Coordinates of N, CA and C in Angstrom, one line a residue:
X1 N 43.5 33.5 11.7 CA 42.4 32.4 11.4 C 42.5 31.3 12.3
X2 N 41.2 30.7 12.7 CA 41.1 29.8 13.8 C 41.7 28.5 13.1
X3 N 42.4 27.7 13.8 CA 42.9 26.3 13.5 C 41.7 25.5 13.4
X4 N 41.9 24.3 12.7 CA 40.7 23.3 12.4 C 40.1 22.9 13.8
X5 N 41.0 22.6 15.0 CA 40.6 22.1 16.2 C 39.8 23.3 16.9
X6 N 40.0 24.7 16.5 CA 39.1 25.6 17.3 C 38.0 26.1 16.4
X7 N 37.8 25.6 15.4 CA 36.6 25.9 14.5 C 35.2 25.0 15.3
X8 N 34.1 25.4 14.8 CA 33.0 24.8 15.3 C 32.3 24.0 14.3
X9 N 32.0 22.6 14.5 CA 31.4 21.9 13.4 C 29.7 21.8 13.7
X10 N 29.2 22.7 12.9 CA 27.7 22.9 13.0 C 26.9 21.9 12.1
X11 N 26.1 21.2 12.5 CA 25.3 20.1 11.5 C 23.8 20.7 11.3
X12 N 23.4 20.6 9.9 CA 22.2 21.1 9.5 C 21.4 20.1 8.9
X13 N 20.0 20.1 9.3 CA 19.1 18.9 8.7 C 18.4 19.9 7.6
X14 N 18.3 19.6 6.5 CA 17.4 20.2 5.3 C 16.4 19.3 4.6
X15 N 15.7 19.9 4.0 CA 14.7 18.9 3.3 C 14.8 19.3 1.8
X16 N 14.5 18.7 0.9 CA 14.7 18.9 -0.6 C 13.3 18.4 -1.2
X17 N 12.4 19.4 -1.7 CA 11.3 18.9 -2.2 C 10.8 20.0 -3.4
X18 N 9.2 19.8 -3.9 CA 8.9 20.5 -4.9 C 9.7 20.4 -6.0
X19 N 10.1 21.5 -6.9 CA 10.6 21.5 -8.1 C 12.3 21.1 -8.0
X20 N 12.7 21.7 -6.6 CA 14.2 21.7 -6.5 C 14.5 19.9 -6.2
X21 N 13.6 19.2 -6.0 CA 13.9 17.4 -5.9 C 14.5 17.2 -7.3
X22 N 14.3 18.1 -8.4 CA 15.0 17.3 -9.6 C 16.5 18.1 -9.8
X23 N 16.9 18.9 -9.0 CA 18.3 19.2 -8.9 C 19.3 18.0 -8.7
X24 N 20.3 18.0 -9.5 CA 21.5 17.1 -9.1 C 22.2 17.4 -8.1
X25 N 23.1 16.5 -7.7 CA 23.7 16.7 -6.4 C 24.9 17.9 -6.3
X26 N 25.3 18.2 -7.6 CA 26.4 19.2 -7.7 C 25.6 20.4 -7.8
X27 N 24.4 20.6 -8.2 CA 23.5 21.7 -8.1 C 23.0 22.1 -6.7
X28 N 22.9 21.0 -5.8 CA 22.4 21.3 -4.4 C 23.7 21.8 -4.0
X29 N 24.8 21.2 -4.1 CA 26.1 21.6 -3.4 C 26.1 23.1 -3.7
X30 N 26.3 23.4 -4.8 CA 26.5 24.8 -5.3 C 25.3 25.7 -4.9
X31 N 24.2 25.4 -4.7 CA 23.2 26.2 -4.0 C 23.3 26.5 -2.7
X32 N 23.8 25.6 -1.9 CA 23.8 25.6 -0.4 C 25.3 26.4 -0.2
X33 N 26.3 26.1 -1.0 CA 27.4 27.1 -0.7 C 26.9 28.6 -1.0
X34 N 26.2 28.8 -2.0 CA 26.0 30.5 -2.2 C 24.9 30.7 -1.0
X35 N 24.1 30.0 -0.6 CA 23.1 30.1 0.6 C 24.1 30.4 1.8
X36 N 25.0 29.8 2.2 CA 26.0 30.0 3.1 C 26.7 31.3 3.2
X37 N 27.2 31.5 2.1 CA 27.9 32.8 1.8 C 27.0 34.1 1.9
X38 N 25.6 33.9 1.7 CA 24.7 34.9 1.8 C 24.1 35.0 3.4
X39 N 24.2 34.0 4.1 CA 23.9 34.0 5.5 C 24.4 34.7 6.4
X40 N 26.1 35.2 5.9 CA 26.6 36.1 7.0 C 27.2 35.4 8.2
X41 N 27.1 34.0 8.1 CA 27.7 33.2 9.2 C 29.3 33.2 9.0
X42 N 29.9 33.2 10.0 CA 31.6 33.3 10.0 C 32.1 31.8 9.6
X43 N 31.7 31.4 8.3 CA 32.2 30.0 8.0 C 33.8 30.0 7.6
X44 N 34.2 28.9 7.9 CA 35.5 28.6 7.5 C 35.8 28.2 6.1
X45 N 37.0 28.6 5.6 CA 37.4 28.2 4.1 C 38.7 27.2 4.3
X46 N 38.9 26.7 3.3 CA 40.1 25.8 3.2 C 41.4 26.7 2.9
X47 N 42.5 25.9 2.8 CA 43.7 26.8 2.3 C 44.0 26.7 1.2
X48 N 43.4 25.9 0.3 CA 43.7 25.9 -1.4 C 43.7 27.1 -1.9
X49 N 43.8 27.4 -3.3 CA 43.8 28.4 -3.9 C 42.2 28.8 -4.3
X50 N 41.1 28.0 -4.3 CA 40.0 28.4 -4.4 C 39.2 29.0 -3.1
X51 N 40.0 28.6 -2.2 CA 39.2 29.3 -0.8 C 37.9 28.6 -0.7
X52 N 37.5 27.3 -0.8 CA 36.2 26.8 -0.5 C 35.7 26.9 0.7
X53 N 34.5 26.8 1.0 CA 33.7 26.8 2.1 C 33.9 25.3 2.7
X54 N 34.3 25.0 4.2 CA 34.3 23.7 4.6 C 33.0 23.2 4.9
X55 N 32.6 22.4 3.9 CA 31.2 21.7 4.0 C 31.5 20.2 3.5
X56 N 30.8 19.5 4.4 CA 30.6 17.9 4.0 C 29.1 17.7 4.1
X57 N 28.7 16.9 3.2 CA 27.3 16.3 2.8 C 27.2 14.8 3.1
X58 N 25.9 14.8 3.3 CA 25.5 13.6 3.4 C 25.3 12.8 2.1
X59 N 25.0 11.4 1.8 CA 24.9 10.6 0.5 C 24.1 11.3 -0.3
X60 N 24.4 11.4 -1.6 CA 23.5 11.9 -2.9 C 22.3 11.3 -2.9
X61 N 21.3 12.4 -3.1 CA 20.1 11.6 -3.4 C 20.1 11.6 -4.8
X62 N 19.2 10.5 -5.4 CA 18.7 10.1 -6.6 C 18.2 11.6 -7.4
X63 N 18.4 11.7 -8.6 CA 17.7 13.0 -9.0 C 16.1 12.7 -9.1
X64 N 15.3 13.7 -8.7 CA 14.0 13.4 -8.5 C 13.4 13.0 -7.5
X65 N 14.3 12.6 -6.5 CA 13.8 11.9 -5.2 C 13.7 13.3 -4.4
X66 N 12.8 13.3 -3.5 CA 12.6 14.4 -2.5 C 13.2 13.7 -0.9
X67 N 13.4 14.6 -0.2 CA 13.5 14.2 1.3 C 13.2 15.1 2.3
X68 N 13.1 14.4 3.3 CA 12.7 15.0 4.7 C 13.9 15.1 5.6
X69 N 14.9 14.6 5.2 CA 16.1 14.5 6.1 C 17.7 14.3 5.4
X70 N 18.2 15.4 4.8 CA 19.4 15.6 4.5 C 20.3 16.4 5.4
X71 N 21.6 16.3 5.2 CA 22.5 16.8 6.1 C 23.5 17.3 5.6
X72 N 24.2 18.6 6.1 CA 25.2 19.0 5.6 C 26.4 19.4 7.0
X73 N 27.3 19.4 7.2 CA 28.3 19.9 8.3 C 29.0 21.0 7.9
X74 N 29.0 22.1 8.6 CA 29.7 23.4 8.3 C 30.5 24.0 9.3
X75 N 31.8 24.1 9.0 CA 32.6 24.6 10.0 C 32.9 26.2 10.2
X76 N 32.4 26.6 11.4 CA 32.5 28.3 11.7 C 33.7 28.4 12.4
X77 N 34.3 29.5 12.2 CA 35.2 30.1 12.8 C 35.1 30.7 14.3
X78 N 33.7 31.2 14.6 CA 33.1 31.6 15.8 C 31.8 30.9 16.1
X79 N 31.5 30.5 17.4 CA 30.3 29.8 17.7 C 29.2 30.8 17.7
X80 N 28.2 30.5 17.0 CA 27.2 31.3 16.8 C 25.9 30.5 17.5
X81 N 25.0 31.3 18.2 CA 23.7 30.5 18.7 C 22.9 29.9 17.6
X82 N 22.6 28.5 18.2 CA 22.1 27.8 17.2 C 20.6 28.3 16.8
X83 N 19.9 29.0 17.4 CA 18.7 29.9 16.7 C 19.1 30.9 15.9
X84 N 20.2 31.6 16.2 CA 20.6 32.9 15.3 C 21.0 32.2 13.8
X85 N 21.8 30.9 14.1 CA 22.4 30.3 12.7 C 21.4 29.8 11.9
X86 N 20.3 29.3 12.6 CA 19.1 28.6 11.9 C 18.3 29.6 11.3
X87 N 18.2 30.8 11.8 CA 17.5 32.1 11.3 C 18.1 32.5 10.1
X88 N 19.7 32.6 10.0 CA 20.4 33.2 9.2 C 20.4 32.3 7.8
X89 N 20.4 30.8 8.1 CA 20.2 29.9 7.2 C 19.2 30.0 6.3
X90 N 18.0 29.7 7.1 CA 16.6 29.9 6.4 C 16.5 31.1 5.6
X91 N 16.8 32.3 6.0 CA 16.7 33.3 5.3 C 17.4 33.5 4.1
X92 N 18.5 32.6 3.9 CA 19.5 32.7 2.8 C 19.3 31.7 1.9
X93 N 18.3 30.7 2.3 CA 18.2 29.4 1.4 C 16.9 29.3 0.7
X94 N 16.8 28.8 -0.5 CA 15.6 28.6 -1.1 C 14.8 27.6 -0.4
X95 N 13.1 27.9 -0.3 CA 12.4 27.2 0.3 C 12.4 25.6 0.2
X96 N 12.7 25.5 -0.9 CA 12.8 23.7 -1.0 C 14.0 23.3 -0.5
X97 N 15.1 23.8 -0.2 CA 16.2 23.3 0.5 C 16.2 23.8 1.8
X98 N 15.2 24.4 2.5 CA 15.4 25.2 3.5 C 15.7 24.4 4.9
X99 N 16.8 24.7 5.8 CA 17.1 24.1 6.9 C 15.8 23.9 7.7
X100 N 15.8 22.7 8.7 CA 14.8 22.4 9.3 C 15.1 22.6 10.9
X101 N 16.6 22.2 10.9 CA 17.2 22.0 12.3 C 18.6 22.0 12.3
X102 N 19.2 22.3 13.7 CA 20.7 22.2 13.3 C 21.2 22.1 14.8
X103 N 22.5 21.7 15.0 CA 23.3 21.6 16.2 C 24.7 21.3 16.1
X104 N 25.5 21.7 17.0 CA 27.0 21.4 16.9 C 27.2 20.4 17.5
X105 N 28.2 19.4 16.6 CA 28.5 18.3 16.8 C 29.8 17.9 17.1
X106 N 30.4 16.8 17.6 CA 31.9 16.8 18.1 C 32.9 16.6 16.7
X107 N 34.1 16.9 16.7 CA 35.0 16.9 15.4 C 35.3 15.4 15.6
X108 N 35.3 14.6 16.6 CA 35.7 13.3 16.3 C 34.8 12.3 15.4
X109 N 33.7 12.8 15.3 CA 32.7 12.1 14.4 C 33.4 11.9 13.1
X110 N 33.2 10.8 12.1 CA 33.6 10.7 10.7 C 32.8 11.7 9.9
X111 N 33.3 11.5 8.7 CA 32.6 12.4 7.7 C 31.1 11.9 7.6
X112 N 30.1 12.8 7.2 CA 28.7 12.5 7.3 C 28.5 11.3 6.4
X113 N 29.1 11.6 4.8 CA 28.8 10.6 3.9 C 29.3 9.0 4.5
X114 N 30.0 8.8 5.2 CA 30.6 7.3 5.7 C 29.8 7.0 7.0
X115 N 29.3 8.2 7.8 CA 28.8 7.8 9.1 C 27.4 7.6 9.0
X116 N 26.4 8.3 8.2 CA 25.0 7.9 7.9 C 25.0 6.8 7.2
X117 N 25.0 5.8 7.3 CA 25.0 4.5 6.8 C 23.4 3.9 6.3
X118 N 22.5 4.4 7.1 CA 21.3 3.7 6.8 C 20.2 4.8 6.4
X119 N 19.3 4.4 5.5 CA 18.2 5.3 5.0 C 16.8 4.7 4.7
X120 N 15.7 5.6 5.3 CA 14.3 5.0 5.3 C 13.8 5.8 4.0
X121 N 13.1 5.0 3.2 CA 12.6 5.6 2.1 C 11.2 5.3 1.8
X122 N 10.6 6.2 1.4 CA 8.9 5.8 1.1 C 8.6 6.0 -0.3
X123 N 8.2 4.9 -1.2 CA 8.0 5.0 -2.4 C 6.5 4.9 -2.9
X124 N 6.0 5.7 -3.6 CA 4.7 5.5 -3.9 C 4.6 5.2 -5.7
X125 N 3.8 4.2 -5.8 CA 3.8 3.7 -7.3 C 2.4 4.6 -7.9
X126 N 2.8 5.2 -8.9 CA 2.0 6.4 -9.6 C 1.1 5.5 -10.6
X127 N -0.3 5.9 -10.1 CA -1.2 5.6 -11.2 C -1.8 4.0 -11.1
X128 N -1.0 3.2 -10.0 CA -1.7 1.9 -10.1 C -1.5 1.3 -8.5
X129 N -2.1 0.4 -8.3 CA -2.0 -0.2 -7.0 C -0.8 -1.2 -6.9
X130 N -0.3 -1.5 -5.6 CA 0.8 -2.3 -5.5 C 0.4 -3.8 -5.8
X131 N 1.1 -4.6 -6.4 CA 0.9 -6.1 -6.6 C 1.0 -6.5 -5.4
X132 N 0.3 -7.7 -5.4 CA 0.1 -8.4 -4.0 C 1.4 -9.2 -3.8
X133 N 2.1 -9.5 -4.9 CA 3.2 -10.2 -5.1 C 4.4 -9.5 -4.8
X134 N 4.4 -8.2 -4.8 CA 5.7 -7.5 -4.8 C 6.6 -7.6 -3.8
X135 N 6.1 -7.9 -2.4 CA 6.9 -8.1 -1.3 C 7.7 -9.5 -1.4
X136 N 7.1 -10.3 -2.1 CA 7.7 -11.8 -2.2 C 8.8 -11.6 -3.4
X137 N 8.5 -10.6 -4.3 CA 9.5 -10.6 -5.2 C 10.9 -9.9 -4.8
X138 N 10.7 -9.0 -3.9 CA 11.6 -8.3 -3.3 C 12.5 -9.1 -2.4
X139 N 11.6 -10.2 -1.7 CA 12.5 -11.2 -0.9 C 13.3 -12.0 -1.7
X140 N 12.6 -12.6 -2.9 CA 13.4 -13.6 -3.7 C 14.6 -12.8 -4.4
X141 N 14.6 -11.6 -4.5 CA 15.9 -10.8 -5.0 C 16.8 -10.9 -3.9
X142 N 16.2 -10.6 -2.6 CA 17.3 -10.6 -1.5 C 18.0 -11.9 -1.3
X143 N 17.3 -12.9 -1.4 CA 17.8 -14.4 -1.3 C 18.8 -14.6 -2.5
X144 N 18.7 -14.1 -3.6 CA 19.7 -14.1 -4.7 C 21.0 -13.6 -4.2
X145 N 20.9 -12.6 -3.6 CA 22.2 -12.1 -3.1 C 22.6 -10.8 -4.0
X146 N 23.1 -10.8 -5.2 CA 23.7 -9.7 -5.8 C 22.8 -9.5 -6.9
X147 N 22.6 -8.1 -7.1 CA 21.9 -7.4 -8.0 C 22.7 -6.6 -9.1
X148 N 22.6 -7.0 -10.4 CA 23.4 -6.2 -11.3 C 22.4 -5.4 -12.1
X149 N 22.9 -4.3 -12.4 CA 22.2 -3.2 -13.1 C 22.9 -2.3 -13.8
X150 N 22.5 -1.6 -14.8 CA 23.3 -0.7 -15.9 C 22.8 0.7 -15.2
X151 N 23.9 1.7 -15.0 CA 23.8 3.0 -14.5 C 24.5 4.0 -15.7
X152 N 23.8 4.3 -16.6 CA 24.4 4.9 -17.8 C 24.9 3.9 -18.4
X153 N 26.1 3.9 -18.9 CA 26.9 2.6 -19.5 C 27.6 1.7 -18.6
X154 N 27.5 2.1 -17.3 CA 28.3 1.4 -16.6 C 27.6 0.4 -15.8
X155 N 28.0 -0.9 -15.8 CA 27.5 -2.0 -15.1 C 27.9 -2.0 -13.4
X156 N 26.9 -2.0 -12.7 CA 26.9 -2.0 -11.2 C 26.4 -3.3 -10.7
X157 N 26.9 -3.5 -9.4 CA 26.5 -4.6 -8.7 C 26.4 -4.3 -7.3
X158 N 25.5 -4.6 -6.8 CA 25.0 -4.3 -5.3 C 24.5 -5.5 -4.5
X159 N 25.0 -5.8 -3.4 CA 24.8 -6.9 -2.6 C 23.7 -6.7 -1.7
X160 N 22.6 -7.4 -2.1 CA 21.2 -7.1 -1.5 C 21.3 -7.6 -0.1
X161 N 22.1 -8.8 0.4 CA 22.3 -9.2 1.7 C 22.6 -8.1 2.6
X162 N 23.4 -7.3 2.3 CA 23.7 -6.2 3.3 C 23.0 -5.0 2.9
X163 N 22.7 -4.5 1.6 CA 22.4 -3.4 1.2 C 20.6 -3.1 1.7
X164 N 19.9 -4.2 1.6 CA 18.6 -4.1 1.8 C 18.3 -4.6 3.3
X165 N 18.0 -3.5 4.0 CA 17.6 -4.0 5.8 C 16.4 -4.6 5.8
X166 N 15.3 -3.7 5.2 CA 13.9 -4.2 5.3 C 12.9 -3.5 4.4
X167 N 11.9 -4.0 4.2 CA 10.8 -3.3 3.5 C 9.5 -3.8 3.9
X168 N 8.6 -3.0 3.6 CA 7.4 -3.3 4.0 C 6.3 -2.8 3.1
X169 N 5.3 -3.4 2.3 CA 4.4 -3.1 1.3 C 3.0 -2.7 2.2
X170 N 2.6 -1.7 1.7 CA 1.3 -1.3 2.3 C 0.2 -1.9 1.4
X171 N -0.5 -3.0 2.2 CA -1.4 -3.8 1.5 C -2.7 -3.0 1.1
X172 N -2.9 -3.1 -0.2 CA -4.0 -2.6 -0.7 C -3.8 -0.9 -1.1
X173 N -2.6 -0.4 -1.0 CA -2.4 0.8 -1.2 C -1.4 0.9 -2.3
X174 N -0.8 2.2 -2.4 CA 0.1 2.6 -3.3 C 1.7 2.7 -3.0
X175 N 1.9 2.5 -1.6 CA 3.3 2.9 -1.1 C 4.0 1.5 -0.3
X176 N 5.4 1.9 -0.5 CA 6.0 0.7 0.6 C 7.2 1.7 1.1
X177 N 7.6 0.9 2.1 CA 8.7 1.7 2.8 C 9.9 0.7 2.7
X178 N 11.3 1.4 2.5 CA 12.4 0.4 2.1 C 13.5 0.8 3.1
X179 N 14.3 0.1 3.8 CA 15.3 0.5 4.5 C 16.6 0.3 3.9
X180 N 17.5 0.9 3.6 CA 18.7 0.5 3.0 C 19.9 0.6 3.6
X181 N 21.1 0.1 3.5 CA 22.3 0.2 4.2 C 23.2 0.5 3.3
X182 N 24.1 1.6 3.2 CA 25.2 2.0 2.2 C 26.6 1.6 2.7
X183 N 27.3 1.0 2.0 CA 28.7 0.6 2.2 C 29.7 1.6 1.2
X184 N 30.9 1.4 1.4 CA 31.9 2.2 0.8 C 31.9 1.5 -0.9
X185 N 31.4 0.4 -0.8 CA 31.2 -0.1 -2.1 C 30.2 0.1 -3.1
X186 N 28.9 0.1 -2.2 CA 28.0 0.5 -3.3 C 26.7 1.0 -2.3
X187 N 25.6 1.5 -2.9 CA 24.4 1.7 -2.3 C 23.1 1.5 -3.0
X188 N 22.2 1.1 -2.5 CA 21.1 0.7 -3.1 C 20.0 1.8 -3.5
X189 N 19.6 1.9 -4.6 CA 18.6 3.1 -4.7 C 17.3 2.3 -4.9
X190 N 16.2 2.9 -4.4 CA 14.8 2.1 -4.5 C 14.4 2.1 -6.0
X191 N 14.5 2.7 -6.8 CA 14.2 2.6 -8.1 C 14.9 1.5 -8.8
X192 N 16.2 1.1 -8.6 CA 16.8 0.0 -9.1 C 16.1 -1.4 -8.5
X193 N 15.9 -1.4 -7.1 CA 15.4 -2.2 -6.6 C 14.0 -2.8 -7.2
X194 N 13.2 -1.7 -7.3 CA 11.5 -1.8 -7.7 C 11.7 -2.4 -9.1
X195 N 12.5 -1.7 -9.9 CA 12.6 -2.1 -11.4 C 12.9 -3.5 -11.7
X196 N 13.9 -4.1 -10.6 CA 14.2 -5.6 -10.8 C 13.2 -6.3 -10.2
X197 N 12.2 -5.9 -9.4 CA 11.2 -6.8 -8.9 C 10.0 -6.8 -9.9
X198 N 9.6 -5.7 -10.4 CA 8.8 -5.8 -11.3 C 9.1 -6.6 -12.7
X199 N 10.3 -6.5 -13.1 CA 10.8 -7.3 -14.1 C 10.7 -9.0 -13.6
X200 N 11.0 -9.2 -12.5 CA 11.0 -10.5 -11.7 C 9.7 -11.2 -12.0
X201 N 8.6 -10.2 -11.7 CA 7.1 -10.6 -11.7 C 6.8 -10.6 -13.2
X202 N 7.6 -10.1 -14.3 CA 6.8 -10.1 -15.5 C 6.0 -8.9 -16.0
X203 N 6.4 -7.9 -15.0 CA 5.3 -6.8 -15.2 C 6.4 -5.5 -15.4
X204 N 5.8 -4.5 -16.2 CA 6.4 -3.4 -16.8 C 6.7 -2.3 -15.5
X205 N 7.9 -2.0 -15.0 CA 8.1 -1.1 -14.0 C 7.2 0.1 -14.1
X206 N 6.6 0.5 -13.0 CA 5.7 1.8 -13.1 C 6.5 2.9 -12.6
X207 N 5.9 4.3 -12.9 CA 6.6 5.4 -12.6 C 6.4 5.5 -10.9
X208 N 7.4 6.2 -10.3 CA 7.5 6.2 -8.8 C 7.8 7.6 -8.3
X209 N 7.3 8.0 -7.1 CA 7.6 9.1 -6.4 C 8.3 8.6 -5.1
X210 N 9.7 8.9 -5.1 CA 10.7 8.5 -4.0 C 11.0 9.6 -3.1
X211 N 10.8 9.2 -1.8 CA 11.0 10.4 -0.8 C 12.2 9.7 0.2
X212 N 13.2 10.2 0.6 CA 14.0 9.8 1.7 C 13.4 10.4 3.0
X213 N 12.9 9.8 3.9 CA 12.3 10.1 5.1 C 13.4 10.3 6.4
X214 N 14.4 9.7 6.4 CA 15.4 9.6 7.5 C 16.6 9.2 6.9
X215 N 17.8 9.5 7.7 CA 19.0 8.9 7.7 C 19.5 8.7 9.2
X216 N 20.4 7.6 9.5 CA 21.0 7.4 10.8 C 22.1 6.7 10.5
X217 N 22.9 6.5 11.8 CA 24.1 5.6 11.9 C 23.8 4.6 12.6
X218 N 24.1 3.3 12.3 CA 24.1 2.1 13.2 C 25.4 1.8 14.0
X219 N 25.1 1.9 15.4 CA 26.7 1.7 16.3 C 26.9 0.0 16.3
X220 N 28.0 -0.2 16.8 CA 28.7 -1.5 16.6 C 27.5 -2.5 17.5
X221 N 26.9 -1.9 18.5 CA 25.9 -2.6 19.2 C 24.6 -2.9 18.5
X222 N 24.4 -2.2 17.4 CA 23.1 -2.3 16.5 C 22.1 -1.1 16.8
X223 N 22.5 -0.3 17.7 CA 21.7 0.9 18.0 C 21.7 2.0 16.9
X224 N 20.5 2.7 16.9 CA 20.5 3.5 16.0 C 20.9 5.1 16.5
X225 N 21.5 5.8 15.9 CA 22.2 7.1 16.4 C 21.6 8.0 15.5
X226 N 20.8 9.0 15.9 CA 20.2 10.1 15.1 C 21.6 11.1 14.7
X227 N 21.7 11.7 13.7 CA 22.7 12.4 13.1 C 22.8 14.0 14.0
X228 N 21.8 14.4 14.8 CA 21.7 15.5 15.4 C 21.9 15.1 16.9
X229 N 22.2 14.1 17.1 CA 22.7 13.7 18.6 C 21.5 12.9 19.4
X230 N 21.4 13.2 20.7 CA 22.2 13.8 21.7 C 23.7 13.3 21.8
X231 N 24.3 14.3 22.0 CA 25.7 14.3 22.3 C 26.3 14.5 23.5
X232 N 27.4 13.8 24.0 CA 27.7 13.9 25.6 C 28.8 15.2 25.4

């Protein structure tokens, strides 16, 4: 069996849409595991009793959110052509989670969940126009610093000074764009931010349609690095 250093790290970008947007993260992991097994690719497995496929995933999506840019890393014992690997995975995966692109990446990169720190979200307010003061309300929340909220029965705190990079409200429309930054301590969900913003305005939070449009890494010099390279 090939050692870890001899294995090949294949990074796959996939989407999540349609009814599959309502899958939980563990259900997504299980579905992709089954798809990889069906693909016929020479995947590597761990040394434990369960012999699990060596897979790493980017940060979990909120249930109900769709995405144009989710990622997983798959270790292969043999290097398969990228076109052949993409076709094999597409044929084995449900359409709502179908791979879009892939490439081999260096082993030296950190785990995806930690490395892909920033996300671009598109949020559509369903059934009503965006209030004119929504952008100001988000700005006031950011100036306040910490945002506390309940997730189930657990109280969570997120530092908006670092977690909220940018936002843009579509004047006269129903959409806004939000850029978030995740850390080891916390990540910001768009629904949590907008719930707080609407309550700050004294309004009832509306139903939302949320989509993650992209994820990337921010380098030490502030540069944006795409998950699929280019790599030297």
